[in-house]
PDB file of N, CA and C in Angstrom:
ATOM      1  N   UNK A   1     -48.300 105.204 -18.220  1.00 83.00           N
ATOM      2  CA  UNK A   1     -48.180 106.338 -18.973  1.00 83.00           C
ATOM      3  C   UNK A   1     -47.895 105.200 -20.520  1.00 83.00           C
ATOM      4  N   UNK A   2     -48.093 105.833 -21.850  1.00 90.00           N
ATOM      5  CA  UNK A   2     -47.548 105.309 -23.484  1.00 90.00           C
ATOM      6  C   UNK A   2     -46.730 105.479 -23.746  1.00 90.00           C
ATOM      7  N   UNK A   3     -46.390 105.282 -24.548  1.00 94.00           N
ATOM      8  CA  UNK A   3     -45.515 105.479 -25.556  1.00 94.00           C
ATOM      9  C   UNK A   3     -45.147 106.668 -25.779  1.00 94.00           C
ATOM     10  N   UNK A   4     -46.125 107.453 -26.455  1.00 94.00           N
ATOM     11  CA  UNK A   4     -46.731 108.514 -26.741  1.00 94.00           C
ATOM     12  C   UNK A   4     -45.749 109.687 -25.931  1.00 94.00           C
ATOM     13  N   UNK A   5     -46.781 109.564 -24.708  1.00 93.00           N
ATOM     14  CA  UNK A   5     -46.431 110.274 -23.266  1.00 93.00           C
ATOM     15  C   UNK A   5     -44.744 109.884 -23.226  1.00 93.00           C
ATOM     16  N   UNK A   6     -44.716 109.230 -22.561  1.00 94.00           N
ATOM     17  CA  UNK A   6     -43.157 108.699 -22.623  1.00 94.00           C
ATOM     18  C   UNK A   6     -42.499 109.678 -23.316  1.00 94.00           C
ATOM     19  N   UNK A   7     -42.346 108.974 -24.492  1.00 95.00           N
ATOM     20  CA  UNK A   7     -41.567 110.047 -25.752  1.00 95.00           C
ATOM     21  C   UNK A   7     -40.927 111.534 -25.642  1.00 95.00           C
ATOM     22  N   UNK A   8     -42.389 111.910 -25.851  1.00 94.00           N
ATOM     23  CA  UNK A   8     -43.155 113.121 -25.498  1.00 94.00           C
ATOM     24  C   UNK A   8     -42.150 114.354 -24.598  1.00 94.00           C
ATOM     25  N   UNK A   9     -42.729 113.248 -23.063  1.00 95.00           N
ATOM     26  CA  UNK A   9     -41.716 114.367 -22.236  1.00 95.00           C
ATOM     27  C   UNK A   9     -40.475 113.772 -21.534  1.00 95.00           C
ATOM     28  N   UNK A  10     -39.826 113.033 -22.834  1.00 95.00           N
ATOM     29  CA  UNK A  10     -38.447 112.701 -22.257  1.00 95.00           C
ATOM     30  C   UNK A  10     -37.835 113.583 -23.321  1.00 95.00           C
ATOM     31  N   UNK A  11     -38.752 113.860 -24.591  1.00 95.00           N
ATOM     32  CA  UNK A  11     -37.671 114.767 -25.667  1.00 95.00           C
ATOM     33  C   UNK A  11     -37.665 116.053 -25.073  1.00 95.00           C
ATOM     34  N   UNK A  12     -38.967 116.258 -24.152  1.00 96.00           N
ATOM     35  CA  UNK A  12     -39.186 117.726 -24.273  1.00 96.00           C
ATOM     36  C   UNK A  12     -38.090 118.029 -23.509  1.00 96.00           C
ATOM     37  N   UNK A  13     -37.905 117.438 -21.946  1.00 96.00           N
ATOM     38  CA  UNK A  13     -37.122 117.470 -21.060  1.00 96.00           C
ATOM     39  C   UNK A  13     -35.702 117.352 -21.560  1.00 96.00           C
ATOM     40  N   UNK A  14     -35.353 117.238 -22.531  1.00 95.00           N
ATOM     41  CA  UNK A  14     -34.016 117.037 -22.799  1.00 95.00           C
ATOM     42  C   UNK A  14     -33.523 118.046 -23.633  1.00 95.00           C
ATOM     43  N   UNK A  15     -34.493 118.207 -24.293  1.00 96.00           N
ATOM     44  CA  UNK A  15     -34.818 119.422 -25.635  1.00 96.00           C
ATOM     45  C   UNK A  15     -34.068 118.704 -26.872  1.00 96.00           C
ATOM     46  N   UNK A  16     -34.559 117.093 -26.703  1.00 95.00           N
ATOM     47  CA  UNK A  16     -34.289 116.508 -28.120  1.00 95.00           C
ATOM     48  C   UNK A  16     -35.334 116.898 -29.105  1.00 95.00           C
ATOM     49  N   UNK A  17     -34.996 117.130 -30.382  1.00 96.00           N
ATOM     50  CA  UNK A  17     -36.183 116.937 -31.984  1.00 96.00           C
ATOM     51  C   UNK A  17     -35.760 115.066 -32.163  1.00 96.00           C
ATOM     52  N   UNK A  18     -36.752 115.116 -33.228  1.00 96.00           N
ATOM     53  CA  UNK A  18     -36.905 113.856 -33.511  1.00 96.00           C
ATOM     54  C   UNK A  18     -36.426 113.552 -34.119  1.00 96.00           C
ATOM     55  N   UNK A  19     -34.891 114.884 -35.232  1.00 97.00           N
ATOM     56  CA  UNK A  19     -34.017 114.499 -36.253  1.00 97.00           C
ATOM     57  C   UNK A  19     -33.264 114.430 -34.779  1.00 97.00           C
ATOM     58  N   UNK A  20     -32.801 114.451 -33.702  1.00 96.00           N
ATOM     59  CA  UNK A  20     -31.889 114.325 -32.792  1.00 96.00           C
ATOM     60  C   UNK A  20     -31.879 113.096 -32.109  1.00 96.00           C
ATOM     61  N   UNK A  21     -32.808 112.237 -31.825  1.00 96.00           N
ATOM     62  CA  UNK A  21     -32.889 111.313 -31.482  1.00 96.00           C
ATOM     63  C   UNK A  21     -32.650 110.078 -32.918  1.00 96.00           C
ATOM     64  N   UNK A  22     -33.141 110.525 -34.024  1.00 96.00           N
ATOM     65  CA  UNK A  22     -32.664 109.164 -34.997  1.00 96.00           C
ATOM     66  C   UNK A  22     -31.625 109.143 -35.331  1.00 96.00           C
ATOM     67  N   UNK A  23     -30.874 109.999 -35.348  1.00 97.00           N
ATOM     68  CA  UNK A  23     -29.200 110.579 -35.519  1.00 97.00           C
ATOM     69  C   UNK A  23     -28.992 109.130 -34.201  1.00 97.00           C
ATOM     70  N   UNK A  24     -29.003 109.781 -33.274  1.00 96.00           N
ATOM     71  CA  UNK A  24     -28.728 108.503 -32.041  1.00 96.00           C
ATOM     72  C   UNK A  24     -29.332 107.274 -31.899  1.00 96.00           C
ATOM     73  N   UNK A  25     -30.457 106.919 -32.129  1.00 96.00           N
ATOM     74  CA  UNK A  25     -30.923 105.618 -32.969  1.00 96.00           C
ATOM     75  C   UNK A  25     -30.522 104.981 -34.450  1.00 96.00           C
ATOM     76  N   UNK A  26     -30.203 105.877 -35.255  1.00 97.00           N
ATOM     77  CA  UNK A  26     -30.324 104.786 -35.919  1.00 97.00           C
ATOM     78  C   UNK A  26     -31.576 104.575 -36.923  1.00 97.00           C
ATOM     79  N   UNK A  27     -33.027 105.443 -36.193  1.00 97.00           N
ATOM     80  CA  UNK A  27     -34.120 104.711 -36.785  1.00 97.00           C
ATOM     81  C   UNK A  27     -34.264 106.657 -37.927  1.00 97.00           C
ATOM     82  N   UNK A  28     -35.435 106.089 -38.955  1.00 97.00           N
ATOM     83  CA  UNK A  28     -35.793 106.909 -39.298  1.00 97.00           C
ATOM     84  C   UNK A  28     -36.443 107.922 -38.649  1.00 97.00           C
ATOM     85  N   UNK A  29     -36.258 109.395 -38.817  1.00 97.00           N
ATOM     86  CA  UNK A  29     -37.140 110.062 -38.578  1.00 97.00           C
ATOM     87  C   UNK A  29     -38.304 109.826 -38.600  1.00 97.00           C
ATOM     88  N   UNK A  30     -39.019 110.207 -40.144  1.00 97.00           N
ATOM     89  CA  UNK A  30     -40.739 109.711 -40.113  1.00 97.00           C
ATOM     90  C   UNK A  30     -41.282 108.452 -38.565  1.00 97.00           C
ATOM     91  N   UNK A  31     -40.522 107.524 -38.775  1.00 96.00           N
ATOM     92  CA  UNK A  31     -40.223 106.748 -37.839  1.00 96.00           C
ATOM     93  C   UNK A  31     -40.699 107.193 -36.090  1.00 96.00           C
ATOM     94  N   UNK A  32     -39.877 107.759 -36.195  1.00 96.00           N
ATOM     95  CA  UNK A  32     -39.706 108.676 -34.729  1.00 96.00           C
ATOM     96  C   UNK A  32     -40.905 109.866 -34.513  1.00 96.00           C
ATOM     97  N   UNK A  33     -41.094 110.538 -35.509  1.00 96.00           N
ATOM     98  CA  UNK A  33     -41.950 110.632 -35.466  1.00 96.00           C
ATOM     99  C   UNK A  33     -43.620 110.200 -35.180  1.00 96.00           C
ATOM    100  N   UNK A  34     -43.774 109.475 -35.978  1.00 95.00           N
ATOM    101  CA  UNK A  34     -45.049 108.421 -35.449  1.00 95.00           C
ATOM    102  C   UNK A  34     -45.270 107.610 -34.347  1.00 95.00           C
ATOM    103  N   UNK A  35     -44.064 107.533 -34.267  1.00 94.00           N
ATOM    104  CA  UNK A  35     -43.886 107.051 -32.523  1.00 94.00           C
ATOM    105  C   UNK A  35     -44.330 107.982 -31.680  1.00 94.00           C
ATOM    106  N   UNK A  36     -43.602 109.374 -31.308  1.00 94.00           N
ATOM    107  CA  UNK A  36     -44.525 110.307 -30.929  1.00 94.00           C
ATOM    108  C   UNK A  36     -46.058 110.576 -30.904  1.00 94.00           C
ATOM    109  N   UNK A  37     -46.078 110.942 -32.111  1.00 94.00           N
ATOM    110  CA  UNK A  37     -47.520 110.640 -32.104  1.00 94.00           C
ATOM    111  C   UNK A  37     -48.939 109.399 -32.195  1.00 94.00           C
ATOM    112  N   UNK A  38     -48.032 108.452 -32.271  1.00 93.00           N
ATOM    113  CA  UNK A  38     -49.262 107.201 -32.038  1.00 93.00           C
ATOM    114  C   UNK A  38     -49.377 106.226 -31.319  1.00 93.00           C
ATOM    115  N   UNK A  39     -47.505 106.672 -30.818  1.00 90.00           N
ATOM    116  CA  UNK A  39     -46.912 105.290 -29.731  1.00 90.00           C
ATOM    117  C   UNK A  39     -47.068 104.013 -30.555  1.00 90.00           C
ATOM    118  N   UNK A  40     -47.557 103.420 -29.780  1.00 89.00           N
ATOM    119  CA  UNK A  40     -47.097 101.914 -30.283  1.00 89.00           C
ATOM    120  C   UNK A  40     -48.284 101.482 -30.977  1.00 89.00           C
ATOM    121  N   UNK A  41     -49.510 102.496 -31.523  1.00 88.00           N
ATOM    122  CA  UNK A  41     -50.924 101.747 -31.722  1.00 88.00           C
ATOM    123  C   UNK A  41     -51.380 101.948 -32.963  1.00 88.00           C
ATOM    124  N   UNK A  42     -50.440 102.785 -33.789  1.00 88.00           N
ATOM    125  CA  UNK A  42     -50.471 104.067 -35.245  1.00 88.00           C
ATOM    126  C   UNK A  42     -50.096 102.401 -36.001  1.00 88.00           C
ATOM    127  N   UNK A  43     -50.370 103.015 -36.842  1.00 92.00           N
ATOM    128  CA  UNK A  43     -50.226 102.291 -38.147  1.00 92.00           C
ATOM    129  C   UNK A  43     -48.363 101.636 -38.634  1.00 92.00           C
ATOM    130  N   UNK A  44     -47.823 102.322 -37.623  1.00 92.00           N
ATOM    131  CA  UNK A  44     -46.329 101.953 -37.830  1.00 92.00           C
ATOM    132  C   UNK A  44     -45.894 101.847 -36.452  1.00 92.00           C
ATOM    133  N   UNK A  45     -45.556 100.771 -36.454  1.00 93.00           N
ATOM    134  CA  UNK A  45     -45.381 100.176 -34.473  1.00 93.00           C
ATOM    135  C   UNK A  45     -44.094  99.947 -34.590  1.00 93.00           C
ATOM    136  N   UNK A  46     -43.311 100.262 -33.835  1.00 95.00           N
ATOM    137  CA  UNK A  46     -41.831  99.953 -33.178  1.00 95.00           C
ATOM    138  C   UNK A  46     -41.799  99.290 -33.532  1.00 95.00           C
ATOM    139  N   UNK A  47     -40.084  97.969 -33.761  1.00 95.00           N
ATOM    140  CA  UNK A  47     -40.354  96.760 -32.907  1.00 95.00           C
ATOM    141  C   UNK A  47     -39.561  96.565 -31.467  1.00 95.00           C
ATOM    142  N   UNK A  48     -39.157  95.592 -30.954  1.00 94.00           N
ATOM    143  CA  UNK A  48     -39.048  95.616 -30.312  1.00 94.00           C
ATOM    144  C   UNK A  48     -37.264  96.373 -30.175  1.00 94.00           C
ATOM    145  N   UNK A  49     -36.563  95.929 -31.438  1.00 97.00           N
ATOM    146  CA  UNK A  49     -35.292  96.304 -31.598  1.00 97.00           C
ATOM    147  C   UNK A  49     -35.371  97.531 -31.730  1.00 97.00           C
ATOM    148  N   UNK A  50     -35.784  98.781 -32.066  1.00 96.00           N
ATOM    149  CA  UNK A  50     -36.200 100.249 -32.113  1.00 96.00           C
ATOM    150  C   UNK A  50     -36.447 100.940 -30.611  1.00 96.00           C
ATOM    151  N   UNK A  51     -37.639  99.803 -29.981  1.00 96.00           N
ATOM    152  CA  UNK A  51     -37.666 100.012 -28.685  1.00 96.00           C
ATOM    153  C   UNK A  51     -36.455 100.242 -27.489  1.00 96.00           C
ATOM    154  N   UNK A  52     -35.579  99.036 -28.317  1.00 96.00           N
ATOM    155  CA  UNK A  52     -34.556  99.230 -27.478  1.00 96.00           C
ATOM    156  C   UNK A  52     -33.415 100.108 -27.570  1.00 96.00           C
ATOM    157  N   UNK A  53     -33.494 100.487 -28.661  1.00 97.00           N
ATOM    158  CA  UNK A  53     -31.971 101.549 -29.370  1.00 97.00           C
ATOM    159  C   UNK A  53     -33.258 102.665 -28.503  1.00 97.00           C
ATOM    160  N   UNK A  54     -34.216 103.278 -28.128  1.00 96.00           N
ATOM    161  CA  UNK A  54     -34.857 104.218 -27.987  1.00 96.00           C
ATOM    162  C   UNK A  54     -35.193 104.530 -26.852  1.00 96.00           C
ATOM    163  N   UNK A  55     -34.543 103.279 -25.518  1.00 96.00           N
ATOM    164  CA  UNK A  55     -34.342 103.132 -24.309  1.00 96.00           C
ATOM    165  C   UNK A  55     -33.185 104.115 -23.858  1.00 96.00           C
ATOM    166  N   UNK A  56     -32.300 103.045 -24.343  1.00 97.00           N
ATOM    167  CA  UNK A  56     -30.703 103.295 -24.664  1.00 97.00           C
ATOM    168  C   UNK A  56     -30.243 104.474 -25.338  1.00 97.00           C
ATOM    169  N   UNK A  57     -30.797 105.280 -26.124  1.00 96.00           N
ATOM    170  CA  UNK A  57     -30.600 106.509 -26.327  1.00 96.00           C
ATOM    171  C   UNK A  57     -31.101 107.304 -25.270  1.00 96.00           C
ATOM    172  N   UNK A  58     -32.526 107.738 -24.489  1.00 95.00           N
ATOM    173  CA  UNK A  58     -32.670 108.359 -23.973  1.00 95.00           C
ATOM    174  C   UNK A  58     -32.633 108.031 -22.372  1.00 95.00           C
ATOM    175  N   UNK A  59     -31.519 107.054 -22.445  1.00 95.00           N
ATOM    176  CA  UNK A  59     -30.843 106.957 -21.229  1.00 95.00           C
ATOM    177  C   UNK A  59     -31.883 105.675 -19.861  1.00 95.00           C
ATOM    178  N   UNK A  60     -32.815 105.328 -20.628  1.00 95.00           N
ATOM    179  CA  UNK A  60     -34.493 104.930 -19.833  1.00 95.00           C
ATOM    180  C   UNK A  60     -34.223 103.511 -19.905  1.00 95.00           C
ATOM    181  N   UNK A  61     -34.639 102.753 -18.414  1.00 95.00           N
ATOM    182  CA  UNK A  61     -34.632 101.329 -18.311  1.00 95.00           C
ATOM    183  C   UNK A  61     -35.788 100.850 -19.755  1.00 95.00           C
ATOM    184  N   UNK A  62     -35.044  99.556 -20.673  1.00 95.00           N
ATOM    185  CA  UNK A  62     -35.459  98.693 -21.235  1.00 95.00           C
ATOM    186  C   UNK A  62     -37.029  98.772 -21.022  1.00 95.00           C
ATOM    187  N   UNK A  63     -37.293  98.372 -20.029  1.00 93.00           N
ATOM    188  CA  UNK A  63     -38.509  98.002 -19.192  1.00 93.00           C
ATOM    189  C   UNK A  63     -39.736  98.698 -19.128  1.00 93.00           C
ATOM    190  N   UNK A  64     -38.771 100.114 -18.691  1.00 93.00           N
ATOM    191  CA  UNK A  64     -39.599 101.030 -18.907  1.00 93.00           C
ATOM    192  C   UNK A  64     -40.659 101.904 -20.027  1.00 93.00           C
ATOM    193  N   UNK A  65     -39.655 101.718 -20.743  1.00 94.00           N
ATOM    194  CA  UNK A  65     -40.002 101.579 -22.686  1.00 94.00           C
ATOM    195  C   UNK A  65     -40.592 100.457 -23.224  1.00 94.00           C
ATOM    196  N   UNK A  66     -40.512  99.449 -23.084  1.00 93.00           N
ATOM    197  CA  UNK A  66     -41.380  97.895 -23.387  1.00 93.00           C
ATOM    198  C   UNK A  66     -42.537  97.967 -22.634  1.00 93.00           C
ATOM    199  N   UNK A  67     -42.964  98.614 -21.229  1.00 93.00           N
ATOM    200  CA  UNK A  67     -44.267  98.832 -20.840  1.00 93.00           C
ATOM    201  C   UNK A  67     -45.151  99.767 -20.784  1.00 93.00           C
ATOM    202  N   UNK A  68     -44.446 101.041 -21.555  1.00 93.00           N
ATOM    203  CA  UNK A  68     -45.318 102.347 -21.870  1.00 93.00           C
ATOM    204  C   UNK A  68     -45.898 101.435 -23.427  1.00 93.00           C
ATOM    205  N   UNK A  69     -45.013 100.732 -23.762  1.00 92.00           N
ATOM    206  CA  UNK A  69     -45.752 100.581 -25.333  1.00 92.00           C
ATOM    207  C   UNK A  69     -46.527  99.398 -25.776  1.00 92.00           C
ATOM    208  N   UNK A  70     -47.127  98.685 -24.643  1.00 90.00           N
ATOM    209  CA  UNK A  70     -48.012  97.694 -24.322  1.00 90.00           C
ATOM    210  C   UNK A  70     -49.470  98.731 -23.291  1.00 90.00           C
ATOM    211  N   UNK A  71     -48.768  99.858 -22.658  1.00 76.00           N
ATOM    212  CA  UNK A  71     -50.159 100.680 -22.584  1.00 76.00           C
ATOM    213  C   UNK A  71     -50.988 101.260 -23.213  1.00 76.00           C
ATOM    214  N   UNK A  72     -51.854 100.664 -23.712  1.00 59.00           N
ATOM    215  CA  UNK A  72     -53.171 101.459 -24.719  1.00 59.00           C
ATOM    216  C   UNK A  72     -54.163 102.728 -23.961  1.00 59.00           C
ATOM    217  N   UNK A  73     -53.710 103.759 -24.286  1.00 51.00           N
ATOM    218  CA  UNK A  73     -54.992 104.985 -24.142  1.00 51.00           C
ATOM    219  C   UNK A  73     -55.955 104.499 -24.950  1.00 51.00           C
ATOM    220  N   UNK A  74     -57.110 104.739 -24.116  1.00 43.00           N
ATOM    221  CA  UNK A  74     -58.702 104.665 -24.788  1.00 43.00           C
ATOM    222  C   UNK A  74     -59.005 105.912 -25.261  1.00 43.00           C
ATOM    223  N   UNK A  75     -59.569 106.342 -26.538  1.00 45.00           N
ATOM    224  CA  UNK A  75     -59.830 107.481 -27.008  1.00 45.00           C
ATOM    225  C   UNK A  75     -61.235 107.684 -26.843  1.00 45.00           C
ATOM    226  N   UNK A  76     -62.379 108.278 -26.310  1.00 39.00           N
ATOM    227  CA  UNK A  76     -63.405 108.868 -26.984  1.00 39.00           C
ATOM    228  C   UNK A  76     -63.600 109.050 -27.990  1.00 39.00           C
ATOM    229  N   UNK A  77     -64.644 108.898 -28.799  1.00 40.00           N
ATOM    230  CA  UNK A  77     -64.636 109.924 -29.877  1.00 40.00           C
ATOM    231  C   UNK A  77     -66.362 110.368 -29.699  1.00 40.00           C
ATOM    232  N   UNK A  78     -66.706 111.604 -30.289  1.00 46.00           N
ATOM    233  CA  UNK A  78     -67.637 112.095 -30.215  1.00 46.00           C
ATOM    234  C   UNK A  78     -68.992 111.012 -30.548  1.00 46.00           C
ATOM    235  N   UNK A  79     -69.807 110.648 -29.923  1.00 49.00           N
ATOM    236  CA  UNK A  79     -71.414 110.099 -29.939  1.00 49.00           C
ATOM    237  C   UNK A  79     -71.199 108.565 -30.072  1.00 49.00           C
ATOM    238  N   UNK A  80     -69.467 108.125 -29.184  1.00 47.00           N
ATOM    239  CA  UNK A  80     -69.630 106.404 -29.365  1.00 47.00           C
ATOM    240  C   UNK A  80     -68.817 106.560 -27.681  1.00 47.00           C
ATOM    241  N   UNK A  81     -69.481 105.379 -27.356  1.00 48.00           N
ATOM    242  CA  UNK A  81     -69.306 104.724 -25.878  1.00 48.00           C
ATOM    243  C   UNK A  81     -67.538 104.551 -26.223  1.00 48.00           C
ATOM    244  N   UNK A  82     -67.548 104.538 -24.910  1.00 43.00           N
ATOM    245  CA  UNK A  82     -65.838 103.947 -24.956  1.00 43.00           C
ATOM    246  C   UNK A  82     -65.712 102.625 -24.405  1.00 43.00           C
TER     247      UNK A  82
END
């Protein structure tokens, strides 16, 4: 599971919005949304401190969040090999 899936699943189960998570962590809303959409591999990458804050706010083990940030999904584009 990558960071995108982890955040989306936990936020959905707990009915948390990006705004609520931003309030709980002090991370700006656009950054939270970028992490949910792009994970740790998009143009906006979470810092170790932000990952720790997210883990604490979501009551997840920090090691799980850090591991999820290291997982990278391979995306196949039409006509391009994976």
